Tab-separated table of C-alpha atoms in Angstrom:
chain	number	residue	atom	x	y	z
A	1	ASP	CA	0.000	0.000	0.000
A	2	ALA	CA	1.541	3.294	-1.121
A	3	GLY	CA	-0.333	5.144	1.568
A	4	VAL	CA	-1.786	8.563	0.820
A	5	THR	CA	-0.820	9.794	-2.645
A	6	GLN	CA	-1.119	13.347	-3.911
A	7	SER	CA	-0.757	14.886	-7.346
A	8	PRO	CA	0.851	16.876	-8.711
A	9	THR	CA	3.950	17.260	-6.531
A	10	HIS	CA	4.635	20.799	-7.694
A	11	LEU	CA	2.527	23.419	-9.425
A	12	ILE	CA	3.139	26.973	-10.560
A	13	LYS	CA	0.199	29.294	-11.233
A	14	THR	CA	-0.363	33.016	-11.625
A	15	ARG	CA	-2.668	35.257	-9.646
A	16	GLY	CA	-6.336	34.923	-10.545
A	17	GLN	CA	-6.026	31.417	-11.928
A	18	GLN	CA	-7.747	28.325	-10.604
A	19	VAL	CA	-6.118	25.095	-9.426
A	20	THR	CA	-7.189	21.532	-8.632
A	21	LEU	CA	-5.173	19.256	-6.368
A	22	ARG	CA	-5.848	15.547	-6.035
A	23	CYS	CA	-5.566	12.994	-3.260
A	24	SER	CA	-5.979	9.230	-3.041
A	25	PRO	CA	-6.422	7.969	0.496
A	26	LYS	CA	-4.704	5.045	2.138
A	27	SER	CA	-6.463	1.757	1.464
A	28	GLY	CA	-9.332	1.217	3.903
A	29	HIS	CA	-9.672	4.886	4.863
A	30	ASP	CA	-12.950	6.712	4.308
A	31	THR	CA	-12.183	10.236	5.479
A	32	VAL	CA	-10.011	12.823	3.745
A	33	SER	CA	-8.777	16.082	5.266
A	34	TRP	CA	-6.880	18.918	3.599
A	35	TYR	CA	-4.345	21.199	5.251
A	36	GLN	CA	-2.374	24.234	4.131
A	37	GLN	CA	1.189	24.595	5.414
A	38	ALA	CA	2.892	27.931	4.913
A	39	LEU	CA	6.668	28.160	5.218
A	40	GLY	CA	7.789	27.892	8.841
A	41	GLN	CA	4.301	27.132	10.128
A	42	GLY	CA	2.381	24.079	11.192
A	43	PRO	CA	-0.343	22.689	8.933
A	44	GLN	CA	-3.646	24.573	9.061
A	45	PHE	CA	-6.935	22.720	8.591
A	46	ILE	CA	-8.956	23.595	5.483
A	47	PHE	CA	-11.778	21.022	5.445
A	48	GLN	CA	-12.652	17.377	5.890
A	49	TYR	CA	-14.739	15.087	3.703
A	50	TYR	CA	-16.639	11.976	4.739
A	51	GLU	CA	-19.260	10.064	2.743
A	52	GLU	CA	-18.813	12.566	-0.105
A	53	GLU	CA	-19.851	15.500	2.062
A	54	GLU	CA	-17.933	18.279	3.754
A	55	ARG	CA	-18.091	17.344	7.422
A	56	GLN	CA	-15.973	20.081	8.943
A	57	ARG	CA	-14.449	23.310	7.674
A	58	GLY	CA	-11.649	25.504	8.942
A	59	ASN	CA	-11.277	29.247	8.641
A	60	PHE	CA	-10.736	29.466	4.891
A	61	PRO	CA	-12.693	31.550	2.349
A	62	ASP	CA	-15.190	30.106	-0.111
A	63	ARG	CA	-12.515	30.251	-2.809
A	64	PHE	CA	-11.401	26.954	-1.323
A	65	SER	CA	-13.738	24.112	-2.187
A	66	GLY	CA	-13.499	20.372	-2.370
A	67	HIS	CA	-15.057	17.158	-3.405
A	68	GLN	CA	-14.935	13.526	-2.400
A	69	PHE	CA	-15.691	10.763	-4.864
A	70	PRO	CA	-17.370	7.384	-4.231
A	71	ASN	CA	-13.937	5.713	-4.172
A	72	TYR	CA	-12.998	8.099	-1.304
A	73	SER	CA	-10.468	10.049	-3.365
A	74	SER	CA	-10.700	13.806	-3.087
A	75	GLU	CA	-9.963	17.076	-4.847
A	76	LEU	CA	-9.155	20.500	-3.491
A	77	ASN	CA	-10.056	23.444	-5.713
A	78	VAL	CA	-8.865	26.983	-5.213
A	79	ASN	CA	-10.302	29.821	-7.322
A	80	ALA	CA	-8.984	33.337	-7.915
A	81	LEU	CA	-5.521	32.481	-6.643
A	82	LEU	CA	-3.704	35.024	-4.498
A	83	LEU	CA	0.005	35.321	-3.783
A	84	GLY	CA	-0.780	34.293	-0.204
A	85	ASP	CA	-2.071	30.925	-1.391
A	86	SER	CA	1.514	29.838	-2.039
A	87	ALA	CA	2.053	26.930	0.332
A	88	LEU	CA	2.379	23.188	0.714
A	89	TYR	CA	-1.043	21.539	0.569
A	90	LEU	CA	-1.292	18.326	2.541
A	91	CYS	CA	-3.901	15.646	2.276
A	92	ALA	CA	-4.535	13.264	5.157
A	93	SER	CA	-6.753	10.198	5.265
A	94	SER	CA	-8.137	8.275	8.199
A	95	LEU	CA	-10.618	5.792	9.513
A	96	GLY	CA	-11.390	7.706	12.685
A	97	GLN	CA	-7.987	8.634	14.121
A	98	PRO	CA	-5.071	8.938	13.570
A	99	GLN	CA	-4.651	10.758	10.284
A	100	HIS	CA	-2.055	9.641	7.737
A	101	PHE	CA	-0.458	12.279	5.548
A	102	GLY	CA	0.687	12.415	1.953
A	103	ASP	CA	3.814	14.135	0.673
A	104	GLY	CA	1.900	17.230	-0.298
A	105	THR	CA	1.601	19.460	-3.345
A	106	ARG	CA	3.837	22.527	-3.417
A	107	LEU	CA	1.833	25.382	-4.964
A	108	SER	CA	3.654	28.526	-6.046
A	109	ILE	CA	1.763	31.618	-7.165
A	110	LEU	CA	3.576	34.151	-9.355
B	1	ALA	CA	-11.088	28.442	19.673
B	2	GLN	CA	-8.594	25.737	20.528
B	3	ARG	CA	-4.895	26.512	20.201
B	4	VAL	CA	-1.605	24.610	20.387
B	5	THR	CA	1.587	26.351	21.416
B	6	GLN	CA	5.105	25.057	20.923
B	7	PRO	CA	7.290	27.758	22.460
B	8	GLU	CA	10.625	26.646	20.998
B	9	LYS	CA	11.328	26.885	17.280
B	10	LEU	CA	14.667	25.140	17.687
B	11	LEU	CA	16.022	22.797	20.314
B	12	SER	CA	19.651	21.720	20.041
B	13	VAL	CA	21.076	18.974	22.266
B	14	PHE	CA	24.049	16.629	22.257
B	15	LYS	CA	23.733	12.914	21.641
B	16	GLY	CA	22.884	11.108	24.866
B	17	ALA	CA	21.345	14.165	26.514
B	18	PRO	CA	17.704	14.202	27.659
B	19	VAL	CA	15.161	15.863	25.420
B	20	GLU	CA	11.916	17.632	26.272
B	21	LEU	CA	9.825	19.264	23.550
B	22	LYS	CA	7.152	21.459	25.056
B	23	CYS	CA	3.522	21.585	23.985
B	24	ASN	CA	0.719	23.522	25.641
B	25	TYR	CA	-2.869	23.690	24.492
B	26	SER	CA	-5.949	25.736	25.198
B	27	TYR	CA	-9.250	23.879	25.245
B	28	SER	CA	-11.674	23.435	28.098
B	29	GLY	CA	-12.940	20.011	27.070
B	30	SER	CA	-11.189	16.663	26.626
B	31	PRO	CA	-9.006	16.845	23.522
B	32	GLU	CA	-7.080	14.050	21.917
B	33	LEU	CA	-3.369	14.903	21.678
B	34	PHE	CA	-0.808	13.765	19.145
B	35	TRP	CA	2.846	14.201	18.299
B	36	TYR	CA	3.734	14.086	14.610
B	37	VAL	CA	7.313	14.003	13.289
B	38	GLN	CA	8.806	14.907	9.940
B	39	TYR	CA	12.274	13.574	9.166
B	40	SER	CA	14.303	15.148	6.387
B	41	ARG	CA	12.706	14.516	2.964
B	42	GLN	CA	9.960	12.371	4.468
B	43	ARG	CA	6.263	12.926	4.980
B	44	LEU	CA	4.637	13.924	8.217
B	45	GLN	CA	4.037	10.804	10.296
B	46	LEU	CA	2.444	9.994	13.606
B	47	LEU	CA	4.895	9.506	16.452
B	48	LEU	CA	2.460	8.900	19.279
B	49	ARG	CA	-1.008	9.708	20.636
B	50	HIS	CA	-1.923	10.148	24.265
B	51	ILE	CA	-4.703	7.566	24.393
B	52	SER	CA	-2.401	4.710	23.370
B	53	ARG	CA	0.125	5.504	26.130
B	54	GLU	CA	2.868	3.826	24.095
B	55	SER	CA	6.560	4.564	23.966
B	56	ILE	CA	7.674	4.969	20.362
B	57	LYS	CA	11.394	5.152	19.513
B	58	GLY	CA	12.015	5.829	23.193
B	59	PHE	CA	9.727	8.884	23.246
B	60	THR	CA	6.917	9.316	25.747
B	61	ALA	CA	4.354	12.033	26.353
B	62	ASP	CA	1.942	12.435	29.224
B	63	LEU	CA	-1.215	14.491	29.023
B	64	ASN	CA	-1.404	16.876	31.984
B	65	LYS	CA	-4.915	18.298	31.999
B	66	GLY	CA	-4.200	20.557	34.965
B	67	GLU	CA	-1.353	22.302	33.143
B	68	THR	CA	-2.918	21.709	29.696
B	69	SER	CA	0.377	20.302	28.474
B	70	PHE	CA	1.562	17.334	26.432
B	71	HIS	CA	5.346	17.541	26.499
B	72	LEU	CA	7.398	15.015	24.513
B	73	LYS	CA	10.326	13.442	26.331
B	74	LYS	CA	13.213	11.108	25.638
B	75	PRO	CA	15.893	10.256	28.194
B	76	PHE	CA	18.796	9.861	25.751
B	77	ALA	CA	18.718	11.646	22.386
B	78	GLN	CA	20.081	9.950	19.251
B	79	GLU	CA	21.315	11.662	16.086
B	80	GLU	CA	18.511	10.003	14.115
B	81	ASP	CA	15.983	11.876	16.283
B	82	SER	CA	16.878	15.099	14.448
B	83	ALA	CA	13.643	16.190	12.789
B	84	MET	CA	10.728	18.597	12.920
B	85	TYR	CA	8.193	17.790	15.642
B	86	TYR	CA	4.597	18.988	15.677
B	87	CYS	CA	2.122	18.757	18.517
B	88	ALA	CA	-1.533	18.549	17.476
B	89	LEU	CA	-4.931	18.140	19.025
B	90	SER	CA	-8.373	17.123	17.864
B	91	LEU	CA	-11.735	17.638	19.522
B	92	THR	CA	-12.755	14.040	19.103
B	93	ASP	CA	-15.000	14.352	22.172
B	94	THR	CA	-17.216	16.694	20.135
B	95	GLY	CA	-17.026	14.656	16.916
B	96	ARG	CA	-14.725	17.216	15.308
B	97	ARG	CA	-11.691	15.315	14.112
B	98	ALA	CA	-9.705	18.051	12.396
B	99	LEU	CA	-6.197	18.478	13.738
B	100	THR	CA	-5.010	21.788	15.150
B	101	PHE	CA	-1.224	21.940	14.939
B	102	GLY	CA	1.403	23.944	16.748
B	103	SER	CA	4.059	25.751	14.742
B	104	GLY	CA	6.600	22.988	15.333
B	105	THR	CA	9.975	22.549	17.016
B	106	ARG	CA	13.084	21.577	15.124
B	107	LEU	CA	15.204	19.152	17.140
B	108	GLN	CA	18.900	19.032	16.318
B	109	VAL	CA	20.919	16.285	17.960
B	110	GLN	CA	24.610	16.960	17.666
B	111	PRO	CA	27.242	14.215	17.812
């Protein structure tokens, strides 16, 4: 089992564009959470998906949206990108606790 | 809102010395506490959680509800312990399972 996999590993966008990040959970996990990690900071919770619905949301604007598919994989979408959205985006999957993390997608906004 | 504080950005010790990474939290209920570790070029991984009361790689952490702390300890540091350590909590008692992380402490173990 490869564990949690995320794609792409790196992405460069310009301000105002839109981006989609993808996550496949660890086998047997049904819950996917997304985190944003800015340089020098701990991960910050964006939202969590369970049974294809957003179960919990952190303090992020509506520009951040997500989706979970029937196979439990998930996408994170960010619209109208800002320079401040540059960060490492982490996906974590779980069956209850604890959460298992992927390697992340490094998003750079120019 | 709940908060996790790790007061030290960097902790440098010599091999064989004791290690204590501090973690304090603010939450009036009964949180679940975790320590995650990130070794160089590796993904974030769980080190230990308070409910399992295990010792992993020689590390232990005790939840002190009176002091709202969950400090990570190891009696004798090894060079391979050098990594970034994050304390995190979840409000599992309320059904909210999102993790709130501290800003992390980098542990450097010198030979």
